[in-house]
mmCIF file of C-alpha atoms and ligand atoms in Angstrom:
data_model
loop_
_atom_site.group_PDB
_atom_site.id
_atom_site.type_symbol
_atom_site.label_atom_id
_atom_site.label_comp_id
_atom_site.label_asym_id
_atom_site.label_seq_id
_atom_site.Cartn_x
_atom_site.Cartn_y
_atom_site.Cartn_z
ATOM 1 C CA MET G 1 61.157 -87.569 -70.592
ATOM 2 C CA THR G 2 58.045 -85.708 -71.607
ATOM 3 C CA SER G 3 55.476 -88.020 -73.113
ATOM 4 C CA PHE G 4 54.081 -86.881 -76.435
ATOM 5 C CA GLN G 5 50.551 -87.425 -75.193
ATOM 6 C CA GLU G 6 50.915 -84.881 -72.454
ATOM 7 C CA ASP G 7 49.307 -81.468 -73.026
ATOM 8 C CA ARG G 8 51.745 -78.609 -73.182
ATOM 9 C CA TYR G 9 50.766 -74.973 -73.656
ATOM 10 C CA ALA G 10 53.241 -72.497 -75.103
ATOM 11 C CA PHE G 11 53.261 -68.705 -74.956
ATOM 12 C CA LEU G 12 55.518 -65.951 -76.134
ATOM 13 C CA THR G 13 56.013 -63.693 -73.106
ATOM 14 C CA GLU G 14 57.742 -60.451 -72.201
ATOM 15 C CA TRP G 15 59.320 -59.546 -68.907
ATOM 16 C CA HIS G 16 60.464 -56.074 -67.985
ATOM 17 C CA ASP G 17 63.805 -56.593 -66.276
ATOM 18 C CA PRO G 18 64.034 -53.779 -63.708
ATOM 19 C CA THR G 19 67.795 -54.026 -63.133
ATOM 20 C CA ALA G 20 68.768 -53.818 -66.794
ATOM 21 C CA SER G 21 65.668 -51.775 -67.615
ATOM 22 C CA LEU G 22 64.899 -53.731 -70.745
ATOM 23 C CA LEU G 23 62.360 -56.165 -72.094
ATOM 24 C CA ARG G 24 63.337 -59.817 -72.105
ATOM 25 C CA ARG G 25 61.462 -62.378 -74.137
ATOM 26 C CA TYR G 26 60.798 -65.914 -73.067
ATOM 27 C CA GLN G 27 58.862 -68.843 -74.353
ATOM 28 C CA LEU G 28 56.725 -70.025 -71.439
ATOM 29 C CA PHE G 29 55.558 -73.626 -71.307
ATOM 30 C CA PHE G 30 52.818 -74.841 -69.005
ATOM 31 C CA TYR G 31 52.127 -78.512 -68.294
ATOM 32 C CA PRO G 32 48.673 -78.918 -66.709
ATOM 33 C CA LYS G 33 49.277 -82.569 -65.789
ATOM 34 C CA ASP G 34 51.537 -81.709 -62.865
ATOM 35 C CA ASN G 35 51.104 -77.927 -62.934
ATOM 36 C CA SER G 36 54.675 -77.291 -63.930
ATOM 37 C CA VAL G 37 56.314 -74.492 -65.911
ATOM 38 C CA GLU G 38 59.384 -74.149 -68.064
ATOM 39 C CA MET G 39 60.985 -71.059 -69.592
ATOM 40 C CA PHE G 40 63.210 -70.642 -72.597
ATOM 41 C CA ASP G 41 65.224 -67.460 -73.186
ATOM 42 C CA LEU G 42 64.541 -66.402 -76.776
ATOM 43 C CA LYS G 43 67.447 -64.008 -77.169
ATOM 44 C CA TYR G 44 70.142 -66.333 -75.892
ATOM 45 C CA GLN G 45 68.356 -69.432 -77.216
ATOM 46 C CA ARG G 46 68.803 -71.420 -74.054
ATOM 47 C CA MET G 47 66.820 -72.931 -71.241
ATOM 48 C CA PHE G 48 66.142 -70.345 -68.588
ATOM 49 C CA LEU G 49 64.049 -72.343 -66.143
ATOM 50 C CA ARG G 50 63.946 -76.093 -66.202
ATOM 51 C CA ARG G 51 60.544 -77.730 -65.839
ATOM 52 C CA THR G 52 59.485 -77.037 -62.258
ATOM 53 C CA LYS G 53 56.252 -77.525 -60.366
ATOM 54 C CA TYR G 54 54.581 -74.178 -59.770
ATOM 55 C CA GLU G 55 51.209 -74.206 -58.012
ATOM 56 C CA ASP G 56 50.406 -70.505 -58.466
ATOM 57 C CA LEU G 57 49.817 -70.659 -62.214
ATOM 58 C CA HIS G 58 46.526 -71.961 -63.579
ATOM 59 C CA LEU G 59 45.233 -72.714 -67.042
ATOM 60 C CA GLU G 60 42.507 -70.041 -66.597
ATOM 61 C CA ASP G 61 45.231 -67.380 -66.314
ATOM 62 C CA LEU G 62 46.671 -68.234 -69.693
ATOM 63 C CA PHE G 63 45.110 -65.890 -72.217
ATOM 64 C CA LEU G 64 46.629 -63.275 -74.495
ATOM 65 C CA GLY G 65 47.234 -59.872 -72.947
ATOM 66 C CA ASN G 66 47.106 -61.223 -69.406
ATOM 67 C CA ARG G 67 50.021 -60.902 -66.987
ATOM 68 C CA VAL G 68 51.060 -63.870 -64.922
ATOM 69 C CA THR G 69 53.668 -64.114 -62.212
ATOM 70 C CA VAL G 70 56.182 -66.941 -62.407
ATOM 71 C CA PHE G 71 58.705 -67.008 -59.573
ATOM 72 C CA SER G 72 58.300 -63.264 -58.923
ATOM 73 C CA ARG G 73 58.631 -62.303 -62.579
ATOM 74 C CA GLN G 74 55.587 -60.665 -64.067
ATOM 75 C CA LEU G 75 55.271 -62.025 -67.601
ATOM 76 C CA LYS G 76 52.987 -60.525 -70.195
ATOM 77 C CA LEU G 77 51.448 -63.082 -72.537
ATOM 78 C CA ILE G 78 52.119 -61.610 -75.981
ATOM 79 C CA ASP G 79 51.213 -64.435 -78.346
ATOM 80 C CA TYR G 80 50.598 -68.144 -78.592
ATOM 81 C CA GLY G 81 53.799 -70.126 -78.831
ATOM 82 C CA ASP G 82 52.448 -72.901 -81.015
ATOM 83 C CA GLN G 83 49.436 -73.998 -83.042
ATOM 84 C CA PHE G 84 48.206 -76.449 -80.377
ATOM 85 C CA THR G 85 47.909 -73.631 -77.814
ATOM 86 C CA ALA G 86 46.272 -71.271 -80.312
ATOM 87 C CA ASN G 87 43.695 -73.906 -81.289
ATOM 88 C CA LYS G 88 43.001 -75.064 -77.796
ATOM 89 C CA LEU G 89 42.876 -71.745 -75.950
ATOM 90 C CA GLY G 90 42.419 -69.157 -78.641
ATOM 91 C CA SER G 91 39.046 -70.103 -79.988
ATOM 92 C CA LYS G 92 36.533 -68.793 -77.507
ATOM 93 C CA ILE G 93 38.319 -66.167 -75.469
ATOM 94 C CA GLU G 94 36.759 -62.832 -76.326
ATOM 95 C CA LYS G 95 36.853 -59.259 -75.162
ATOM 96 C CA THR G 96 33.738 -57.201 -74.887
ATOM 97 C CA PHE G 97 32.843 -53.722 -73.758
ATOM 98 C CA ALA G 98 30.639 -52.876 -70.780
ATOM 99 C CA LEU G 99 29.518 -49.460 -69.620
ATOM 100 C CA VAL G 100 27.959 -48.895 -66.196
ATOM 101 C CA LYS G 101 25.430 -46.115 -66.674
ATOM 102 C CA PRO G 102 25.351 -43.008 -64.426
ATOM 103 C CA ASP G 103 22.391 -43.839 -62.171
ATOM 104 C CA VAL G 104 23.771 -47.140 -60.842
ATOM 105 C CA LEU G 105 27.345 -46.298 -59.863
ATOM 106 C CA ASN G 106 26.334 -47.102 -56.271
ATOM 107 C CA LYS G 107 25.702 -50.676 -57.506
ATOM 108 C CA ILE G 108 29.211 -51.072 -58.877
ATOM 109 C CA GLY G 109 30.125 -53.658 -56.210
ATOM 110 C CA ASP G 110 27.115 -55.832 -57.057
ATOM 111 C CA ILE G 111 27.870 -55.465 -60.763
ATOM 112 C CA PHE G 112 31.468 -56.689 -60.217
ATOM 113 C CA GLU G 113 30.092 -59.640 -58.229
ATOM 114 C CA LEU G 114 27.792 -60.650 -61.086
ATOM 115 C CA ILE G 115 30.567 -60.257 -63.673
ATOM 116 C CA TYR G 116 32.827 -62.614 -61.704
ATOM 117 C CA SER G 117 30.000 -65.070 -61.039
ATOM 118 C CA ALA G 118 29.620 -65.378 -64.836
ATOM 119 C CA LYS G 119 33.338 -66.311 -65.041
ATOM 120 C CA LEU G 120 34.257 -63.101 -66.821
ATOM 121 C CA ILE G 121 37.337 -61.123 -65.859
ATOM 122 C CA VAL G 122 37.577 -57.330 -65.759
ATOM 123 C CA THR G 123 40.724 -56.557 -67.735
ATOM 124 C CA LYS G 124 40.252 -52.776 -68.013
ATOM 125 C CA ALA G 125 38.131 -50.372 -65.994
ATOM 126 C CA LYS G 126 37.889 -46.614 -65.796
ATOM 127 C CA MET G 127 35.440 -44.207 -64.227
ATOM 128 C CA THR G 128 34.995 -41.401 -66.707
ATOM 129 C CA THR G 129 32.553 -38.838 -68.048
ATOM 130 C CA VAL G 130 31.560 -38.394 -71.659
ATOM 131 C CA THR G 131 30.675 -35.177 -73.417
ATOM 132 C CA TRP G 132 27.558 -34.813 -75.553
ATOM 133 C CA SER G 133 29.507 -35.217 -78.776
ATOM 134 C CA GLN G 134 31.450 -38.260 -77.514
ATOM 135 C CA ALA G 135 28.180 -39.920 -76.448
ATOM 136 C CA ALA G 136 26.539 -39.102 -79.783
ATOM 137 C CA ASP G 137 29.531 -40.639 -81.528
ATOM 138 C CA PHE G 138 29.430 -43.728 -79.351
ATOM 139 C CA TYR G 139 25.693 -44.287 -79.961
ATOM 140 C CA VAL G 140 25.805 -43.241 -83.636
ATOM 141 C CA GLU G 141 23.815 -46.332 -84.722
ATOM 142 C CA HIS G 142 20.823 -44.953 -82.756
ATOM 143 C CA GLN G 143 20.933 -41.381 -84.049
ATOM 144 C CA SER G 144 17.657 -41.640 -85.938
ATOM 145 C CA LYS G 145 15.776 -43.303 -83.054
ATOM 146 C CA PRO G 146 13.135 -41.334 -81.130
ATOM 147 C CA PHE G 147 14.926 -41.970 -77.820
ATOM 148 C CA PHE G 148 18.318 -40.708 -79.057
ATOM 149 C CA ASN G 149 18.332 -37.296 -77.319
ATOM 150 C CA ASN G 150 17.125 -38.758 -74.030
ATOM 151 C CA LEU G 151 19.779 -41.461 -74.230
ATOM 152 C CA ILE G 152 22.595 -38.957 -74.811
ATOM 153 C CA GLN G 153 21.222 -36.712 -72.075
ATOM 154 C CA PHE G 154 21.207 -39.706 -69.723
ATOM 155 C CA VAL G 155 24.713 -41.068 -70.349
ATOM 156 C CA THR G 156 26.229 -37.583 -70.083
ATOM 157 C CA SER G 157 24.383 -36.822 -66.817
ATOM 158 C CA GLY G 158 27.194 -38.097 -64.562
ATOM 159 C CA PRO G 159 30.185 -40.411 -64.323
ATOM 160 C CA VAL G 160 30.071 -43.855 -65.944
ATOM 161 C CA VAL G 161 32.408 -46.820 -65.572
ATOM 162 C CA ALA G 162 33.824 -48.237 -68.803
ATOM 163 C CA MET G 163 35.124 -51.810 -68.691
ATOM 164 C CA GLU G 164 36.740 -54.421 -70.860
ATOM 165 C CA LEU G 165 35.489 -57.908 -69.963
ATOM 166 C CA THR G 166 37.457 -60.979 -71.010
ATOM 167 C CA GLY G 167 36.473 -64.616 -71.032
ATOM 168 C CA ASP G 168 34.968 -67.507 -72.929
ATOM 169 C CA GLU G 169 32.289 -66.048 -75.203
ATOM 170 C CA ALA G 170 32.421 -62.818 -73.202
ATOM 171 C CA MET G 171 30.295 -60.872 -75.670
ATOM 172 C CA SER G 172 27.212 -63.090 -75.554
ATOM 173 C CA ILE G 173 27.626 -63.999 -71.861
ATOM 174 C CA TRP G 174 27.604 -60.327 -70.910
ATOM 175 C CA ARG G 175 24.526 -59.655 -73.100
ATOM 176 C CA THR G 176 22.724 -62.578 -71.441
ATOM 177 C CA LEU G 177 23.688 -61.348 -67.994
ATOM 178 C CA LEU G 178 22.269 -57.915 -68.890
ATOM 179 C CA GLY G 179 18.914 -59.226 -70.100
ATOM 180 C CA PRO G 180 16.440 -57.425 -72.405
ATOM 181 C CA ALA G 181 16.988 -53.680 -72.965
ATOM 182 C CA ASP G 182 13.738 -52.691 -71.266
ATOM 183 C CA SER G 183 14.050 -53.284 -67.518
ATOM 184 C CA ALA G 184 10.343 -54.114 -67.185
ATOM 185 C CA ALA G 185 10.649 -56.760 -69.902
ATOM 186 C CA ALA G 186 13.796 -58.028 -68.164
ATOM 187 C CA ARG G 187 11.856 -58.534 -64.926
ATOM 188 C CA GLN G 188 9.306 -60.603 -66.867
ATOM 189 C CA GLU G 189 11.625 -62.587 -69.104
ATOM 190 C CA ALA G 190 14.941 -62.810 -67.252
ATOM 191 C CA PRO G 191 14.387 -62.192 -63.521
ATOM 192 C CA GLN G 192 18.012 -63.057 -62.650
ATOM 193 C CA SER G 193 19.446 -60.529 -65.109
ATOM 194 C CA LEU G 194 21.197 -57.304 -64.134
ATOM 195 C CA ARG G 195 18.524 -55.162 -65.761
ATOM 196 C CA ALA G 196 15.765 -57.053 -63.902
ATOM 197 C CA LYS G 197 17.575 -56.521 -60.608
ATOM 198 C CA PHE G 198 18.805 -52.942 -60.872
ATOM 199 C CA GLY G 199 17.086 -51.406 -63.885
ATOM 200 C CA THR G 200 14.416 -48.702 -63.812
ATOM 201 C CA ASP G 201 12.937 -48.533 -67.320
ATOM 202 C CA ALA G 202 13.821 -48.748 -71.020
ATOM 203 C CA ILE G 203 16.493 -46.057 -70.860
ATOM 204 C CA ARG G 204 17.848 -46.462 -67.328
ATOM 205 C CA ASN G 205 18.790 -50.087 -67.851
ATOM 206 C CA VAL G 206 21.993 -50.450 -65.756
ATOM 207 C CA CYS G 207 24.707 -51.200 -68.312
ATOM 208 C CA HIS G 208 25.592 -51.237 -71.962
ATOM 209 C CA GLY G 209 26.971 -54.361 -73.649
ATOM 210 C CA SER G 210 28.444 -54.700 -77.130
ATOM 211 C CA GLU G 211 26.192 -56.465 -79.628
ATOM 212 C CA SER G 212 28.914 -58.041 -81.771
ATOM 213 C CA LEU G 213 32.661 -58.562 -81.670
ATOM 214 C CA ALA G 214 33.075 -55.825 -84.263
ATOM 215 C CA ALA G 215 31.067 -53.441 -82.072
ATOM 216 C CA ALA G 216 33.125 -54.512 -79.058
ATOM 217 C CA ALA G 217 36.359 -53.685 -80.871
ATOM 218 C CA ARG G 218 35.055 -50.268 -81.895
ATOM 219 C CA GLU G 219 33.656 -49.462 -78.449
ATOM 220 C CA LEU G 220 36.796 -50.625 -76.624
ATOM 221 C CA GLU G 221 38.920 -48.452 -78.899
ATOM 222 C CA PHE G 222 36.609 -45.551 -78.134
ATOM 223 C CA PHE G 223 37.076 -45.723 -74.356
ATOM 224 C CA PHE G 224 40.503 -47.396 -74.200
ATOM 225 C CA PRO G 225 42.306 -46.105 -77.308
ATOM 226 C CA SER G 226 45.604 -47.685 -78.244
ATOM 227 C CA THR G 227 47.095 -44.182 -78.507
ATOM 228 C CA VAL G 228 47.976 -42.973 -75.020
ATOM 229 C CA GLY G 229 46.398 -39.740 -73.854
ATOM 230 C CA HIS G 230 43.319 -39.988 -76.062
ATOM 231 C CA GLY G 231 39.811 -41.006 -75.085
ATOM 232 C CA PRO G 232 37.625 -39.898 -72.170
ATOM 233 C CA GLY G 233 39.702 -38.991 -69.093
ATOM 234 C CA ASN G 234 39.413 -40.175 -65.500
ATOM 235 C CA THR G 235 37.219 -38.435 -62.918
ATOM 236 C CA ALA G 236 39.815 -37.819 -60.189
ATOM 237 C CA VAL G 237 39.488 -34.431 -58.491
ATOM 238 C CA CYS G 238 42.709 -34.707 -56.437
ATOM 239 C CA GLU G 239 41.262 -32.640 -53.619
ATOM 240 C CA ASP G 240 39.916 -33.571 -50.171
ATOM 241 C CA SER G 241 40.485 -37.192 -51.002
ATOM 242 C CA THR G 242 42.620 -40.202 -50.200
ATOM 243 C CA CYS G 243 43.942 -43.180 -52.112
ATOM 244 C CA CYS G 244 42.869 -46.818 -51.868
ATOM 245 C CA ILE G 245 44.325 -49.669 -53.901
ATOM 246 C CA ILE G 246 42.528 -52.995 -54.160
ATOM 247 C CA LYS G 247 45.557 -55.248 -54.358
ATOM 248 C CA PRO G 248 46.159 -57.829 -57.109
ATOM 249 C CA HIS G 249 45.662 -60.860 -54.830
ATOM 250 C CA ALA G 250 42.230 -59.551 -53.747
ATOM 251 C CA ILE G 251 41.226 -59.036 -57.375
ATOM 252 C CA ALA G 252 42.439 -62.533 -58.305
ATOM 253 C CA GLU G 253 40.407 -63.964 -55.417
ATOM 254 C CA GLY G 254 37.273 -62.260 -56.776
ATOM 255 C CA LEU G 255 36.920 -59.901 -53.794
ATOM 256 C CA THR G 256 36.607 -56.631 -55.739
ATOM 257 C CA GLY G 257 32.809 -56.480 -55.569
ATOM 258 C CA LYS G 258 32.714 -57.242 -51.847
ATOM 259 C CA ILE G 259 35.366 -54.621 -51.075
ATOM 260 C CA LEU G 260 33.557 -51.969 -53.151
ATOM 261 C CA ASN G 261 30.316 -52.822 -51.342
ATOM 262 C CA SER G 262 31.976 -52.520 -47.924
ATOM 263 C CA ILE G 263 33.346 -49.087 -48.892
ATOM 264 C CA ARG G 264 29.903 -47.931 -50.028
ATOM 265 C CA GLU G 265 28.164 -49.310 -46.920
ATOM 266 C CA ALA G 266 30.621 -47.277 -44.826
ATOM 267 C CA ARG G 267 29.326 -44.201 -46.723
ATOM 268 C CA PHE G 268 32.502 -43.229 -48.531
ATOM 269 C CA LYS G 269 32.290 -41.746 -51.987
ATOM 270 C CA ILE G 270 34.327 -43.243 -54.819
ATOM 271 C CA ALA G 271 35.314 -40.189 -56.852
ATOM 272 C CA ALA G 272 37.539 -42.093 -59.290
ATOM 273 C CA LEU G 273 38.196 -45.738 -60.123
ATOM 274 C CA GLN G 274 40.668 -47.222 -62.538
ATOM 275 C CA LEU G 275 42.375 -50.537 -63.188
ATOM 276 C CA PHE G 276 46.166 -50.325 -63.508
ATOM 277 C CA ASN G 277 48.825 -52.857 -64.440
ATOM 278 C CA ILE G 278 51.719 -51.470 -62.436
ATOM 279 C CA ASP G 279 55.209 -52.394 -63.537
ATOM 280 C CA TYR G 280 58.040 -53.109 -61.133
ATOM 281 C CA ALA G 281 59.701 -49.711 -61.417
ATOM 282 C CA ASN G 282 56.454 -47.842 -60.685
ATOM 283 C CA ALA G 283 55.614 -50.117 -57.753
ATOM 284 C CA GLU G 284 59.052 -49.385 -56.261
ATOM 285 C CA GLU G 285 58.582 -45.678 -56.811
ATOM 286 C CA PHE G 286 55.098 -45.665 -55.283
ATOM 287 C CA TYR G 287 56.254 -47.498 -52.143
ATOM 288 C CA GLU G 288 59.524 -45.540 -51.914
ATOM 289 C CA ILE G 289 58.733 -44.116 -48.446
ATOM 290 C CA TYR G 290 58.495 -47.643 -47.008
ATOM 291 C CA LYS G 291 61.922 -48.661 -48.303
ATOM 292 C CA GLY G 292 64.177 -49.521 -45.379
ATOM 293 C CA VAL G 293 61.334 -48.663 -42.994
ATOM 294 C CA VAL G 294 59.146 -51.756 -43.163
ATOM 295 C CA THR G 295 60.541 -55.254 -43.617
ATOM 296 C CA GLU G 296 57.711 -56.138 -46.016
ATOM 297 C CA TYR G 297 58.850 -53.553 -48.608
ATOM 298 C CA PRO G 298 60.158 -56.056 -51.216
ATOM 299 C CA GLY G 299 57.056 -58.216 -50.809
ATOM 300 C CA MET G 300 54.790 -55.181 -51.128
ATOM 301 C CA VAL G 301 56.455 -54.175 -54.392
ATOM 302 C CA THR G 302 56.181 -57.680 -55.850
ATOM 303 C CA GLU G 303 52.536 -57.974 -54.796
ATOM 304 C CA LEU G 304 51.569 -54.617 -56.322
ATOM 305 C CA CYS G 305 52.914 -55.581 -59.735
ATOM 306 C CA SER G 306 51.819 -59.228 -59.658
ATOM 307 C CA GLY G 307 48.596 -58.513 -61.556
ATOM 308 C CA PRO G 308 45.993 -55.822 -62.164
ATOM 309 C CA CYS G 309 45.052 -53.599 -59.231
ATOM 310 C CA ILE G 310 42.140 -51.197 -58.919
ATOM 311 C CA VAL G 311 42.893 -47.717 -57.632
ATOM 312 C CA LEU G 312 40.164 -45.625 -56.006
ATOM 313 C CA GLU G 313 39.993 -41.978 -55.080
ATOM 314 C CA ILE G 314 37.989 -41.876 -51.854
ATOM 315 C CA GLN G 315 36.108 -38.932 -50.401
ATOM 316 C CA GLY G 316 34.076 -38.666 -47.202
ATOM 317 C CA ALA G 317 33.800 -37.118 -43.771
ATOM 318 C CA ASP G 318 37.067 -36.912 -41.820
ATOM 319 C CA ILE G 319 39.262 -38.558 -44.465
ATOM 320 C CA PRO G 320 41.962 -39.764 -44.540
ATOM 321 C CA LYS G 321 41.648 -40.818 -40.876
ATOM 322 C CA SER G 322 38.138 -42.278 -41.210
ATOM 323 C CA PHE G 323 39.137 -44.300 -44.253
ATOM 324 C CA ARG G 324 42.224 -45.688 -42.531
ATOM 325 C CA GLU G 325 39.908 -46.848 -39.769
ATOM 326 C CA LEU G 326 37.746 -48.695 -42.278
ATOM 327 C CA CYS G 327 40.869 -50.419 -43.653
ATOM 328 C CA GLY G 328 42.022 -51.454 -40.175
ATOM 329 C CA PRO G 329 45.424 -52.601 -38.854
ATOM 330 C CA SER G 330 47.804 -53.419 -41.699
ATOM 331 C CA ASP G 331 48.322 -56.993 -40.453
ATOM 332 C CA PRO G 332 45.094 -58.934 -41.152
ATOM 333 C CA GLU G 333 45.810 -61.347 -38.275
ATOM 334 C CA ILE G 334 45.805 -58.437 -35.849
ATOM 335 C CA ALA G 335 42.841 -56.876 -37.622
ATOM 336 C CA ARG G 336 40.818 -60.078 -37.185
ATOM 337 C CA LEU G 337 41.542 -60.005 -33.451
ATOM 338 C CA LEU G 338 40.972 -56.329 -32.773
ATOM 339 C CA ARG G 339 38.813 -54.958 -35.612
ATOM 340 C CA PRO G 340 37.281 -57.936 -37.451
ATOM 341 C CA ASN G 341 34.900 -55.838 -39.553
ATOM 342 C CA THR G 342 37.592 -53.751 -41.224
ATOM 343 C CA LEU G 343 38.579 -54.364 -44.855
ATOM 344 C CA ARG G 344 41.853 -56.032 -43.793
ATOM 345 C CA GLY G 345 40.070 -58.098 -41.147
ATOM 346 C CA LEU G 346 37.476 -59.286 -43.651
ATOM 347 C CA TYR G 347 39.500 -59.688 -46.839
ATOM 348 C CA GLY G 348 43.229 -59.732 -45.961
ATOM 349 C CA LYS G 349 45.464 -62.807 -45.967
ATOM 350 C CA ASP G 350 48.758 -61.684 -44.508
ATOM 351 C CA LYS G 351 50.866 -58.538 -44.033
ATOM 352 C CA VAL G 352 51.675 -58.213 -47.730
ATOM 353 C CA ARG G 353 48.441 -59.549 -49.140
ATOM 354 C CA ASN G 354 46.285 -57.401 -46.889
ATOM 355 C CA ALA G 355 43.534 -56.691 -49.458
ATOM 356 C CA VAL G 356 43.946 -52.909 -49.691
ATOM 357 C CA HIS G 357 46.509 -50.177 -49.515
ATOM 358 C CA CYS G 358 45.426 -46.896 -47.979
ATOM 359 C CA THR G 359 47.468 -43.718 -47.601
ATOM 360 C CA ASP G 360 49.433 -43.607 -44.328
ATOM 361 C CA LEU G 361 50.196 -39.932 -43.825
ATOM 362 C CA PRO G 362 47.518 -37.269 -44.338
ATOM 363 C CA GLU G 363 49.939 -35.112 -46.319
ATOM 364 C CA ASP G 364 50.464 -37.946 -48.818
ATOM 365 C CA SER G 365 46.769 -38.589 -49.543
ATOM 366 C CA VAL G 366 46.330 -36.315 -52.522
ATOM 367 C CA LEU G 367 49.880 -37.016 -53.745
ATOM 368 C CA GLU G 368 49.102 -40.728 -53.986
ATOM 369 C CA VAL G 369 45.846 -40.031 -55.836
ATOM 370 C CA GLN G 370 47.787 -37.802 -58.220
ATOM 371 C CA TYR G 371 50.454 -40.446 -58.751
ATOM 372 C CA PHE G 372 47.931 -42.800 -60.348
ATOM 373 C CA PHE G 373 45.379 -40.480 -61.907
ATOM 374 C CA ARG G 374 47.621 -37.656 -63.086
ATOM 375 C CA ILE G 375 51.019 -39.247 -63.641
ATOM 376 C CA LEU G 376 50.461 -42.912 -64.591
ATOM 377 C CA ASP G 377 47.200 -42.081 -66.434
ATOM 378 C CA GLY G 378 48.755 -38.954 -67.942
HETATM 379 O O1 LIG B 401 21.583 -51.581 -74.732
HETATM 380 P P1 LIG B 401 21.003 -52.566 -75.709
HETATM 381 O O2 LIG B 401 21.927 -52.944 -76.802
HETATM 382 O O3 LIG B 401 20.412 -53.764 -75.016
HETATM 383 O O4 LIG B 401 19.732 -51.830 -76.388
HETATM 384 P P2 LIG B 401 19.633 -50.946 -77.742
HETATM 385 O O5 LIG B 401 18.360 -51.311 -78.393
HETATM 386 O O6 LIG B 401 20.884 -51.031 -78.534
HETATM 387 O O7 LIG B 401 19.460 -49.455 -77.192
HETATM 388 C C1 LIG B 401 20.547 -48.716 -76.709
HETATM 389 C C2 LIG B 401 20.128 -47.976 -75.467
HETATM 390 O O8 LIG B 401 19.142 -46.998 -75.773
HETATM 391 C C3 LIG B 401 19.469 -48.851 -74.410
HETATM 392 O O9 LIG B 401 20.406 -49.531 -73.593
HETATM 393 C C4 LIG B 401 18.634 -47.842 -73.632
HETATM 394 O O10 LIG B 401 19.428 -47.184 -72.648
HETATM 395 C C5 LIG B 401 18.224 -46.848 -74.693
HETATM 396 N N1 LIG B 401 16.847 -47.097 -75.177
HETATM 397 C C6 LIG B 401 15.829 -46.239 -74.807
HETATM 398 O O11 LIG B 401 16.074 -45.273 -74.110
HETATM 399 N N2 LIG B 401 14.537 -46.461 -75.221
HETATM 400 C C7 LIG B 401 14.238 -47.508 -76.008
HETATM 401 N N3 LIG B 401 12.982 -47.701 -76.401
HETATM 402 C C8 LIG B 401 15.264 -48.387 -76.396
HETATM 403 C C9 LIG B 401 16.571 -48.164 -75.974
HETATM 404 MG MG1 LIG B 402 22.797 -51.832 -78.338
#
């Protein structure tokens, strides 16, 4: 019997059933005391999964909009299932908007590291460019300021990375992490801040951060509109490039920043970057050529849709071969023996959770880049 004192969290969740190709709805219960889960089928009004211990789910993963994997099913958390859960978990979780400005894209790995160290999670990310009129729209509150033209000139001077950050008090935590707007002042007043570390002056100050939750909502809608196909597009060129996917397990382990830094140190150019939540059908389609060829195929598909992944378009001398060499042997155990400094050697766990995917066949390189940046982000 469940004691009434025991904490129980409830969520309304959706699961895309690939075999029937429809959405199924479950009530998900999580019991932190023994880390167990329980699922109730809402359509058929019956128990779907009896309370079972499940070590891979953690309280930190339980926030609205997130996707969690429970026994190989990727569930999207749609709403709180009861008032207790809403009160307990709903109060402080916020979303805020961050924009990495054009002059510090080579610091993107360090920026990811600092975001994670502040216990924030990147829930959306897209490398993009903004036109003059989009930038003027975005910064409309500053249009009468003397620095307005310089600011617009600056943010339109090259690609930026737009991000949605989620976490407890995300808005103010991100502002604190940024530090004062003027980088020189930041070095005086907040030496650990991002602007103190990587900023140049009052205009080239590393990143933007929303100043209120209302501003965050407006700015997120601007870069990540709820209507598909609108908003600033991705920067993929789909030419002389290859595809890299930072896999969900690596993102969950907080390795994104380290992987991006390793790629930069190896002198590859990241021409496009975007966070995707791949569903089961798309993961199967993407890995189609491995079906029946490698025994890990089912595991690879499940891993790819188990949480957000970050897809990169990579350019550089002698790609795709040179980039495959940076990734190393697909089995991390072998990589650690033979090529310990490769991405798989450094960050991989096992054959399926091997930190990154890279294109196998040269003729598939651009096709894989197109799959994400032209088809899925259509
Ligand atoms: O970005 P934040 O909200 O901290 O500062 P802001 O006062 O809202 O200004 C927006 C942006 O305008 C800054 O991030 C700077 O890039 C730029 N700016 C500038 O170029 N010169 C100033 N004196 C102040 C701000
Ligand atoms: Mg501002």
